[in-house]
Amino acid sequence: MDDSHTMENHEQEENELSDLISVTEAAILYQATNLCKQPCMTSTFTGYVWLKELMDEDANPIRCYNMFRMHKIVFNNLTHDLVTRYGLRGSRNTDVKEMVGMFLHILGHGIGNRLAQERFQCSGETISRHFSLVLDKICDMGKDLIQPTDPEYRKDCIGAIDGTHIPAVVPKYDQIRFIGRKGTTTQNVLAICNFNMEFVYVWAGWEGQAHDTHIFYEAIGRRDAHFPHPPPGKYYLVDAGYPNPIGYLGPYKEVRYHLPEFREGPSPTGYQEVFNRAHSSLRSTIERAFGVLKQKWRILTHMPCYPYEKQVQIVVAAMTLHNYIRRNNVTDTDFEQAELDPDYGYSVDHDDANEGVGASNSYASPDMARLRDEIAISLQSR
């Protein structure tokens, strides 16, 4: 009995000692993190100093381009327009240029909040708040910039339609419907591009499992989608994964289509292959536009863990900036590469070609089928 009682007392003392140690460790941690905080962002090379150095007239212009994905003049014009037209305002400790630079740096390199804190010497809350402010204003700008302009026709063709998948971060319980073709969670984005590689329409936020055809029918059928239907007698190019109602012209199916197939193989034989090569060459504009978009804004290939609504906004903002750069009449390296390299879109985003799904989307308007034959025969006779 005495030995048993002694053992129980000993175990109780050990438990009490363990509890005391735990409480002491918690107290030390609380003191270290809340009562005796050591300043963290103390570098004199702040974001403001860094930005000022990059934007100095004597600084090598490639530094600004590499860090913010646009030239100095475009950066300055963008900041001016965000302030004067869209109401962006700086804070007590951060001016507008630093806020815009912060946003562009995160978008261009896909960095997370911690790396942005170190680069700009700001708290995580400050980074997040400024990012959200600029994001909202650029999305407002997108309502003006992602719109059809005076179309540049190609024999009554006014643009091309395609979809692209952007990585998405979603809760585990909701991941199944976002798993795309590659087995990862994505959002599916429908876009229209003109022949200047500008996006004139975007519908982002669709779950990765949504098929391009379903999104297409929703877009052209719903008033709230604000889809820019082609004017009478004009049409958009679509690939083999889309149906061909009036105003939407696809290629011949079960016939060679992609440009590398023609470059690496024999010359086109027959009017259908002649048409498909021309169709693919013209429609590659949107694939090259997607290539530029993802090359310039790396956040679209490495999406941080933002709320899903913000991830959708980021896609729209990236396309807005894409158009803004294109329309500022400044030579841009990424756009130049896309114009010179015929495989630019294929090498960046080849999986967006909807290969292998055309058989399930066999509907074609008789009028569009007739138009396709007329164009094909005309091309072959040249």
Coordinates of N, CA and C in Angstrom, one line a residue, residues 71-287:
H71 N 8.0 49.0 -69.4 CA 9.0 50.1 -69.4 C 8.5 51.2 -68.5
K72 N 9.5 52.1 -68.2 CA 9.3 53.2 -67.3 C 8.1 54.1 -67.8
I73 N 8.1 54.4 -69.1 CA 7.0 55.3 -69.6 C 5.7 54.7 -69.4
V74 N 5.6 53.4 -69.6 CA 4.3 52.7 -69.4 C 3.9 52.7 -67.9
F75 N 4.9 52.4 -67.1 CA 4.7 52.4 -65.6 C 4.1 53.8 -65.2
N76 N 4.8 54.9 -65.6 CA 4.4 56.2 -65.2 C 3.0 56.5 -65.8
N77 N 2.7 56.2 -67.0 CA 1.4 56.4 -67.6 C 0.3 55.6 -66.8
L78 N 0.6 54.4 -66.5 CA -0.3 53.5 -65.8 C -0.7 54.2 -64.4
T79 N 0.4 54.6 -63.7 CA 0.2 55.2 -62.4 C -0.7 56.5 -62.5
H80 N -0.4 57.3 -63.5 CA -1.2 58.5 -63.7 C -2.6 58.2 -64.0
D81 N -2.9 57.2 -64.9 CA -4.3 56.9 -65.2 C -5.0 56.3 -64.0
L82 N -4.3 55.5 -63.2 CA -5.0 54.9 -62.1 C -5.4 56.0 -61.1
V83 N -4.6 57.0 -61.0 CA -4.9 58.1 -60.1 C -6.0 59.0 -60.6
T84 N -5.8 59.5 -61.9 CA -6.7 60.5 -62.4 C -8.0 60.0 -62.9
R85 N -8.1 58.7 -63.4 CA -9.3 58.2 -64.0 C -10.0 57.2 -63.1
Y86 N -9.2 56.5 -62.2 CA -9.8 55.5 -61.4 C -9.7 55.7 -59.9
G87 N -9.2 56.8 -59.5 CA -9.3 57.2 -58.1 C -8.3 56.5 -57.1
L88 N -7.2 56.0 -57.6 CA -6.3 55.4 -56.7 C -5.6 56.4 -55.9
R89 N -5.5 56.2 -54.6 CA -4.8 57.2 -53.7 C -3.8 56.4 -52.8
G90 N -2.7 57.2 -52.5 CA -1.7 56.6 -51.6 C -2.2 56.7 -50.2
S91 N -1.3 56.1 -49.3 CA -1.6 56.1 -47.9 C -0.7 57.1 -47.2
R92 N -0.8 57.2 -45.9 CA 0.1 58.1 -45.2 C 1.6 57.8 -45.3
N93 N 1.9 56.5 -45.4 CA 3.3 56.1 -45.4 C 3.7 55.5 -46.8
T94 N 2.8 55.3 -47.7 CA 3.1 54.7 -49.0 C 2.5 55.5 -50.1
D95 N 3.4 56.0 -51.1 CA 2.8 56.8 -52.2 C 2.3 55.8 -53.3
V96 N 1.6 56.4 -54.2 CA 0.9 55.6 -55.2 C 1.9 54.8 -56.1
K97 N 3.0 55.4 -56.4 CA 4.0 54.7 -57.3 C 4.5 53.4 -56.6
E98 N 4.7 53.5 -55.3 CA 5.2 52.4 -54.6 C 4.1 51.3 -54.5
M99 N 2.9 51.7 -54.3 CA 1.8 50.8 -54.3 C 1.6 50.0 -55.6
V100 N 1.7 50.8 -56.7 CA 1.6 50.2 -58.0 C 2.8 49.2 -58.3
G101 N 4.0 49.7 -57.9 CA 5.2 48.9 -58.0 C 5.1 47.6 -57.3
M102 N 4.6 47.7 -56.1 CA 4.4 46.5 -55.2 C 3.4 45.5 -55.9
F103 N 2.4 46.0 -56.5 CA 1.4 45.2 -57.2 C 2.0 44.5 -58.4
L104 N 2.7 45.3 -59.2 CA 3.3 44.7 -60.4 C 4.4 43.7 -60.2
H105 N 5.1 44.0 -59.1 CA 6.2 43.0 -58.7 C 5.6 41.7 -58.3
I106 N 4.6 41.7 -57.5 CA 3.9 40.5 -57.1 C 3.3 39.8 -58.3
L107 N 2.6 40.5 -59.1 CA 2.0 39.9 -60.3 C 3.0 39.3 -61.3
G108 N 4.1 40.1 -61.5 CA 5.1 39.7 -62.5 C 5.9 38.5 -62.1
H109 N 6.1 38.3 -60.8 CA 7.0 37.3 -60.4 C 6.3 36.2 -59.5
G110 N 5.0 36.4 -59.2 CA 4.3 35.4 -58.5 C 4.8 35.2 -57.1
I111 N 5.4 36.2 -56.5 CA 5.9 36.1 -55.1 C 4.8 36.1 -54.1
G112 N 5.1 35.5 -52.9 CA 4.1 35.6 -51.8 C 4.3 36.8 -51.0
N113 N 3.5 36.9 -49.9 CA 3.5 38.0 -49.1 C 4.8 38.2 -48.3
R114 N 5.4 37.1 -47.8 CA 6.6 37.3 -47.1 C 7.8 37.9 -47.9
L115 N 7.9 37.4 -49.1 CA 9.0 38.0 -50.0 C 8.7 39.4 -50.3
A116 N 7.4 39.8 -50.5 CA 7.1 41.2 -50.7 C 7.4 42.0 -49.5
Q117 N 7.1 41.5 -48.3 CA 7.5 42.2 -47.1 C 8.9 42.6 -47.1
E118 N 9.8 41.6 -47.4 CA 11.2 41.8 -47.3 C 11.7 42.8 -48.4
R119 N 11.1 42.7 -49.6 CA 11.5 43.6 -50.7 C 11.1 45.1 -50.4
F120 N 9.9 45.3 -49.9 CA 9.3 46.6 -49.7 C 9.4 47.1 -48.3
Q121 N 9.9 46.3 -47.4 CA 10.1 46.6 -46.0 C 8.8 47.1 -45.4
C122 N 7.7 46.3 -45.6 CA 6.4 46.7 -45.0 C 5.9 45.4 -44.3
S123 N 4.9 45.6 -43.5 CA 4.2 44.5 -42.8 C 3.4 43.7 -43.8
G124 N 3.1 42.5 -43.4 CA 2.2 41.7 -44.2 C 0.9 42.3 -44.5
E125 N 0.3 42.9 -43.4 CA -1.0 43.6 -43.6 C -0.9 44.7 -44.5
T126 N 0.2 45.5 -44.5 CA 0.3 46.6 -45.5 C 0.4 46.1 -46.9
I127 N 1.2 45.0 -47.1 CA 1.3 44.5 -48.5 C -0.1 44.0 -49.0
S128 N -0.8 43.3 -48.1 CA -2.1 42.7 -48.5 C -3.1 43.8 -48.8
R129 N -3.1 44.9 -48.0 CA -4.1 46.0 -48.2 C -3.8 46.7 -49.5
H130 N -2.5 47.1 -49.7 CA -2.2 47.8 -50.9 C -2.4 47.0 -52.2
F131 N -2.1 45.7 -52.1 CA -2.3 44.8 -53.3 C -3.8 44.8 -53.6
S132 N -4.7 44.7 -52.6 CA -6.1 44.6 -52.9 C -6.6 45.9 -53.4
L133 N -6.1 47.1 -53.0 CA -6.5 48.4 -53.5 C -6.2 48.5 -54.9
V134 N -5.0 48.2 -55.3 CA -4.6 48.4 -56.7 C -5.3 47.3 -57.6
L135 N -5.5 46.1 -57.1 CA -6.2 45.1 -57.8 C -7.6 45.6 -58.2
D136 N -8.3 46.2 -57.2 CA -9.7 46.6 -57.5 C -9.7 47.7 -58.6
K137 N -8.7 48.6 -58.5 CA -8.7 49.7 -59.5 C -8.3 49.2 -60.9
I138 N -7.4 48.3 -60.9 CA -7.1 47.8 -62.3 C -8.2 47.0 -62.9
C139 N -9.0 46.3 -62.0 CA -10.2 45.6 -62.5 C -11.2 46.6 -63.0
D140 N -11.3 47.7 -62.3 CA -12.2 48.8 -62.9 C -11.7 49.3 -64.2
M141 N -10.4 49.4 -64.4 CA -9.8 49.8 -65.7 C -10.1 48.7 -66.7
G142 N -10.2 47.5 -66.3 CA -10.4 46.4 -67.2 C -11.8 46.5 -67.9
K143 N -12.8 47.1 -67.2 CA -14.1 47.3 -67.8 C -14.0 48.2 -69.0
D144 N -13.0 49.1 -69.1 CA -12.8 50.0 -70.2 C -11.9 49.4 -71.3
L145 N -10.9 48.6 -70.8 CA -9.9 48.2 -71.7 C -10.2 46.8 -72.4
I146 N -10.9 45.9 -71.7 CA -11.2 44.6 -72.2 C -12.5 44.7 -72.9
Q147 N -12.5 45.4 -74.1 CA -13.7 45.7 -74.9 C -13.3 45.6 -76.3
P148 N -14.3 45.3 -77.2 CA -13.9 45.3 -78.6 C -13.6 46.7 -79.1
T149 N -12.5 46.8 -79.9 CA -12.1 48.1 -80.5 C -12.5 48.1 -81.9
D150 N -12.2 49.1 -82.7 CA -12.5 49.1 -84.1 C -11.8 47.8 -84.7
P151 N -12.5 46.9 -85.2 CA -11.9 45.6 -85.5 C -11.0 45.7 -86.7
E152 N -9.9 44.9 -86.6 CA -9.0 44.8 -87.7 C -9.4 43.5 -88.5
Y153 N -10.1 43.6 -89.6 CA -10.7 42.4 -90.2 C -9.6 41.6 -91.0
R154 N -9.9 40.3 -91.1 CA -9.1 39.4 -91.9 C -10.2 38.7 -92.8
K155 N -10.6 39.3 -93.9 CA -11.7 38.8 -94.7 C -12.9 38.5 -93.9
D156 N -13.4 39.5 -93.2 CA -14.6 39.4 -92.4 C -14.4 38.6 -91.1
C157 N -13.2 38.2 -90.8 CA -12.9 37.6 -89.5 C -12.4 38.6 -88.5
I158 N -13.0 38.7 -87.4 CA -12.7 39.8 -86.4 C -12.0 39.4 -85.2
G159 N -11.6 38.1 -85.0 CA -10.9 37.7 -83.9 C -11.0 36.2 -83.7
A160 N -10.4 35.7 -82.6 CA -10.4 34.3 -82.3 C -10.8 34.0 -80.8
I161 N -11.4 32.9 -80.6 CA -11.9 32.5 -79.3 C -11.2 31.3 -78.8
D162 N -10.8 31.2 -77.5 CA -10.2 30.1 -77.0 C -10.3 30.1 -75.5
G163 N -10.0 29.0 -74.8 CA -10.0 28.9 -73.4 C -8.6 28.6 -72.9
T164 N -8.3 29.0 -71.7 CA -7.0 28.6 -71.0 C -7.2 28.3 -69.6
H165 N -6.4 27.5 -69.0 CA -6.5 27.1 -67.6 C -5.4 27.8 -66.8
I166 N -5.8 28.3 -65.7 CA -5.0 29.0 -64.7 C -5.0 28.2 -63.4
P167 N -3.8 27.9 -62.8 CA -3.8 27.2 -61.5 C -4.7 27.9 -60.5
A168 N -5.4 27.1 -59.7 CA -6.3 27.7 -58.7 C -6.1 27.0 -57.4
V169 N -6.2 27.8 -56.3 CA -6.0 27.2 -55.0 C -7.4 27.3 -54.3
V170 N -7.9 26.1 -54.0 CA -9.3 26.0 -53.5 C -9.2 25.0 -52.3
P171 N -10.2 25.1 -51.4 CA -10.3 24.2 -50.2 C -10.4 22.7 -50.7
K172 N -9.9 21.8 -49.9 CA -9.9 20.4 -50.2 C -11.3 19.9 -50.5
Y173 N -12.3 20.4 -49.7 CA -13.6 19.9 -49.9 C -14.2 20.3 -51.3
D174 N -13.6 21.2 -51.9 CA -14.2 21.8 -53.2 C -13.3 21.5 -54.4
Q175 N -12.3 20.7 -54.2 CA -11.3 20.5 -55.3 C -11.7 19.7 -56.5
I176 N -12.6 18.7 -56.3 CA -12.9 17.8 -57.4 C -13.4 18.6 -58.6
R177 N -14.3 19.5 -58.4 CA -14.9 20.2 -59.6 C -13.9 21.2 -60.3
F178 N -12.7 21.4 -59.6 CA -11.7 22.3 -60.2 C -10.6 21.6 -60.8
I179 N -10.6 20.2 -60.8 CA -9.5 19.5 -61.3 C -9.6 19.5 -62.9
G180 N -8.6 20.0 -63.5 CA -8.6 20.2 -65.0 C -8.0 19.0 -65.7
R181 N -7.6 19.2 -67.0 CA -7.1 18.1 -67.8 C -5.8 17.6 -67.3
K182 N -5.0 18.4 -66.6 CA -3.7 17.9 -66.2 C -3.7 17.3 -64.8
G183 N -4.9 17.2 -64.2 CA -5.1 16.6 -62.9 C -4.8 17.5 -61.7
T184 N -4.7 18.8 -62.0 CA -4.5 19.8 -61.0 C -5.7 20.8 -60.9
T185 N -5.8 21.5 -59.8 CA -6.9 22.4 -59.7 C -6.7 23.7 -60.5
T186 N -7.6 24.0 -61.3 CA -7.5 25.2 -62.2 C -8.8 25.9 -62.3
Q187 N -8.8 27.2 -62.8 CA -9.9 27.9 -63.2 C -9.9 27.9 -64.7
N188 N -11.0 27.7 -65.4 CA -11.0 27.8 -66.9 C -11.5 29.2 -67.3
V189 N -10.8 29.8 -68.2 CA -11.0 31.1 -68.6 C -11.3 31.2 -70.1
L190 N -12.4 31.8 -70.5 CA -12.8 32.0 -71.9 C -12.4 33.4 -72.3
A191 N -11.8 33.5 -73.4 CA -11.3 34.8 -73.9 C -11.5 34.9 -75.4
I192 N -11.6 36.2 -75.8 CA -11.6 36.5 -77.3 C -10.5 37.5 -77.5
C193 N -9.7 37.3 -78.6 CA -8.6 38.1 -78.9 C -8.7 38.7 -80.3
N194 N -8.3 39.9 -80.5 CA -8.3 40.5 -81.8 C -6.9 40.2 -82.4
F195 N -6.7 40.7 -83.6 CA -5.4 40.3 -84.3 C -4.3 41.2 -84.0
N196 N -4.5 42.0 -83.0 CA -3.3 42.8 -82.4 C -2.9 42.2 -81.0
M197 N -3.4 41.0 -80.8 CA -3.1 40.2 -79.5 C -3.7 41.0 -78.3
E198 N -4.8 41.7 -78.5 CA -5.5 42.3 -77.4 C -6.7 41.5 -77.0
F199 N -6.9 41.4 -75.7 CA -8.1 40.6 -75.3 C -9.3 41.6 -75.3
V200 N -10.4 41.2 -76.0 CA -11.6 42.0 -76.1 C -12.7 41.5 -75.3
Y201 N -12.5 40.3 -74.7 CA -13.5 39.7 -73.8 C -12.9 38.7 -73.0
V202 N -13.3 38.6 -71.7 CA -12.8 37.5 -70.8 C -14.0 37.1 -69.9
W203 N -14.1 35.9 -69.6 CA -15.0 35.3 -68.6 C -14.2 34.3 -67.8
A204 N -13.7 34.8 -66.7 CA -12.8 34.0 -65.8 C -13.7 33.4 -64.6
G205 N -13.1 32.5 -64.0 CA -13.7 31.9 -62.8 C -14.4 30.6 -62.9
W206 N -14.5 30.1 -64.1 CA -15.1 28.8 -64.3 C -14.2 27.7 -63.7
E207 N -14.9 26.7 -63.1 CA -14.1 25.6 -62.5 C -13.4 24.8 -63.5
G208 N -12.3 24.2 -63.2 CA -11.4 23.5 -64.2 C -12.1 22.4 -64.9
Q209 N -13.1 21.7 -64.3 CA -13.8 20.6 -65.0 C -14.8 21.1 -66.0
A210 N -15.2 22.4 -66.0 CA -16.1 22.9 -67.0 C -15.5 22.8 -68.4
H211 N -16.3 22.2 -69.3 CA -15.8 22.0 -70.7 C -15.9 23.4 -71.4
D212 N -15.0 23.6 -72.3 CA -15.0 24.8 -73.1 C -16.3 25.0 -73.9
T213 N -16.9 23.9 -74.4 CA -18.2 24.0 -75.1 C -19.3 24.5 -74.2
H214 N -19.3 24.0 -73.0 CA -20.4 24.5 -72.0 C -20.2 26.0 -71.7
I215 N -19.0 26.4 -71.5 CA -18.7 27.8 -71.2 C -19.1 28.7 -72.4
F216 N -18.8 28.2 -73.6 CA -19.1 28.9 -74.8 C -20.6 29.1 -75.0
Y217 N -21.4 28.1 -74.8 CA -22.8 28.2 -74.9 C -23.4 29.1 -73.8
E218 N -22.9 29.0 -72.6 CA -23.3 30.0 -71.6 C -23.0 31.4 -71.9
A219 N -21.8 31.6 -72.5 CA -21.4 33.0 -72.8 C -22.3 33.6 -73.9
I220 N -22.6 32.8 -75.0 CA -23.3 33.4 -76.1 C -24.8 33.4 -75.8
G221 N -25.2 32.7 -74.8 CA -26.7 32.6 -74.5 C -27.2 33.4 -73.3
R222 N -26.3 33.9 -72.5 CA -26.7 34.7 -71.3 C -26.5 36.2 -71.5
R223 N -27.5 36.9 -71.2 CA -27.4 38.4 -71.3 C -26.4 39.0 -70.3
D224 N -26.3 38.4 -69.1 CA -25.5 38.9 -68.1 C -24.0 38.6 -68.4
A225 N -23.7 37.8 -69.4 CA -22.3 37.5 -69.8 C -21.7 38.6 -70.6
H226 N -22.6 39.5 -71.1 CA -22.1 40.6 -71.9 C -21.1 40.2 -73.1
F227 N -21.5 39.1 -73.7 CA -20.7 38.6 -74.8 C -20.8 39.5 -76.1
P228 N -19.6 39.8 -76.7 CA -19.7 40.7 -77.9 C -19.9 39.8 -79.1
H229 N -21.2 39.6 -79.5 CA -21.5 38.8 -80.6 C -21.0 39.4 -81.9
P230 N -20.5 38.6 -82.8 CA -20.0 39.2 -84.1 C -21.1 39.9 -84.9
P231 N -20.8 41.0 -85.5 CA -21.8 41.7 -86.3 C -22.3 40.8 -87.5
P232 N -23.4 41.0 -88.1 CA -23.8 40.2 -89.3 C -22.8 40.2 -90.4
G233 N -22.5 39.0 -90.9 CA -21.5 38.9 -91.9 C -20.1 38.7 -91.5
K234 N -19.9 38.9 -90.1 CA -18.5 38.7 -89.6 C -18.5 37.5 -88.7
Y235 N -17.3 37.0 -88.4 CA -17.2 35.8 -87.6 C -15.9 35.8 -86.8
Y236 N -15.9 34.9 -85.7 CA -14.8 34.6 -84.9 C -14.2 33.2 -85.4
L237 N -12.9 33.0 -85.2 CA -12.3 31.7 -85.4 C -12.4 30.9 -84.1
V238 N -12.7 29.6 -84.2 CA -12.7 28.7 -83.0 C -12.0 27.5 -83.5
D239 N -11.5 26.7 -82.4 CA -10.8 25.5 -82.8 C -11.8 24.3 -82.8
A240 N -11.3 23.1 -83.0 CA -12.1 21.9 -83.2 C -12.9 21.6 -82.0
G241 N -12.6 22.1 -80.9 CA -13.4 21.8 -79.7 C -14.7 22.6 -79.5
Y242 N -15.0 23.5 -80.4 CA -16.2 24.3 -80.3 C -17.2 24.0 -81.4
P243 N -18.4 24.2 -81.1 CA -19.4 24.1 -82.2 C -19.3 25.3 -83.1
N244 N -19.9 25.2 -84.3 CA -19.8 26.3 -85.3 C -21.2 26.9 -85.7
P245 N -21.9 27.5 -84.7 CA -23.1 28.2 -85.2 C -22.7 29.4 -86.0
I246 N -23.7 30.1 -86.5 CA -23.5 31.3 -87.4 C -22.6 32.3 -86.6
G247 N -21.5 32.7 -87.3 CA -20.6 33.7 -86.7 C -19.4 33.1 -86.0
Y248 N -19.2 31.7 -86.1 CA -18.1 31.1 -85.5 C -17.6 30.0 -86.4
L249 N -16.4 30.2 -86.9 CA -15.8 29.3 -87.9 C -14.7 28.4 -87.4
G250 N -14.9 27.1 -87.5 CA -13.9 26.2 -87.1 C -13.2 25.5 -88.2
P251 N -12.2 24.7 -87.9 CA -11.5 24.0 -89.0 C -12.2 22.7 -89.4
Y252 N -11.7 22.1 -90.5 CA -12.1 20.7 -90.8 C -11.6 19.8 -89.8
K253 N -12.4 18.8 -89.4 CA -12.0 17.8 -88.4 C -11.4 16.6 -89.1
E254 N -10.6 15.9 -88.3 CA -9.9 14.7 -88.7 C -9.0 15.0 -89.9
V255 N -8.5 16.2 -89.9 CA -7.5 16.7 -90.9 C -6.4 17.4 -90.2
R256 N -5.2 17.3 -90.7 CA -4.1 18.0 -90.1 C -4.4 19.5 -89.8
Y257 N -4.0 19.9 -88.6 CA -4.4 21.3 -88.3 C -3.3 22.2 -87.7
H258 N -2.6 21.7 -86.7 CA -1.6 22.5 -86.0 C -0.4 22.9 -86.9
L259 N 0.1 24.1 -86.8 CA 1.2 24.6 -87.6 C 2.4 23.7 -87.6
P260 N 2.9 23.2 -86.4 CA 4.1 22.3 -86.4 C 3.9 21.1 -87.2
E261 N 2.6 20.6 -87.4 CA 2.4 19.4 -88.2 C 2.7 19.7 -89.7
F262 N 2.4 20.9 -90.1 CA 2.7 21.3 -91.5 C 4.2 21.6 -91.7
R263 N 4.8 22.2 -90.7 CA 6.2 22.5 -90.9 C 7.1 21.3 -90.8
E264 N 6.7 20.3 -90.0 CA 7.5 19.1 -89.9 C 7.1 18.0 -90.8
G265 N 6.0 18.2 -91.5 CA 5.5 17.2 -92.5 C 5.4 17.7 -93.9
P266 N 4.7 16.9 -94.7 CA 4.6 17.3 -96.2 C 3.7 18.5 -96.3
S267 N 3.8 19.2 -97.5 CA 2.9 20.3 -97.8 C 1.5 19.9 -97.7
P268 N 0.6 20.9 -97.5 CA -0.9 20.5 -97.5 C -1.3 19.9 -98.8
T269 N -2.2 18.9 -98.7 CA -2.7 18.2 -99.8 C -4.2 18.4 -99.8
G270 N -4.8 19.0 -100.8 CA -6.3 19.1 -100.8 C -6.7 20.4 -100.1
Y271 N -7.9 20.9 -100.5 CA -8.4 22.2 -100.0 C -8.6 22.2 -98.5
Q272 N -9.0 21.0 -97.9 CA -9.2 21.0 -96.5 C -7.9 21.3 -95.7
E273 N -6.8 20.7 -96.1 CA -5.6 21.0 -95.4 C -5.1 22.4 -95.6
V274 N -5.3 22.9 -96.8 CA -4.9 24.2 -97.2 C -5.7 25.2 -96.2
F275 N -7.0 25.0 -96.1 CA -7.8 25.8 -95.2 C -7.3 25.7 -93.8
N276 N -7.1 24.5 -93.3 CA -6.7 24.3 -91.9 C -5.4 24.9 -91.6
R277 N -4.4 24.9 -92.5 CA -3.2 25.6 -92.2 C -3.4 27.1 -92.1
A278 N -4.2 27.7 -93.0 CA -4.5 29.1 -92.9 C -5.3 29.4 -91.6
H279 N -6.2 28.6 -91.3 CA -7.0 28.8 -90.1 C -6.2 28.8 -88.8
S280 N -5.3 27.8 -88.8 CA -4.4 27.6 -87.6 C -3.4 28.8 -87.5
S281 N -2.9 29.2 -88.6 CA -2.0 30.4 -88.6 C -2.7 31.6 -88.1
L282 N -3.9 31.9 -88.5 CA -4.6 33.1 -88.1 C -5.1 32.9 -86.6
R283 N -5.6 31.7 -86.2 CA -6.1 31.6 -84.9 C -4.9 31.5 -83.8
S284 N -3.7 31.3 -84.3 CA -2.6 31.2 -83.4 C -2.4 32.5 -82.6
T285 N -3.0 33.6 -83.1 CA -2.9 34.9 -82.5 C -3.3 34.8 -81.0
I286 N -4.4 34.1 -80.7 CA -4.9 34.0 -79.3 C -4.0 33.1 -78.5
E287 N -3.4 32.1 -79.1 CA -2.4 31.3 -78.4 C -1.2 32.0 -78.0

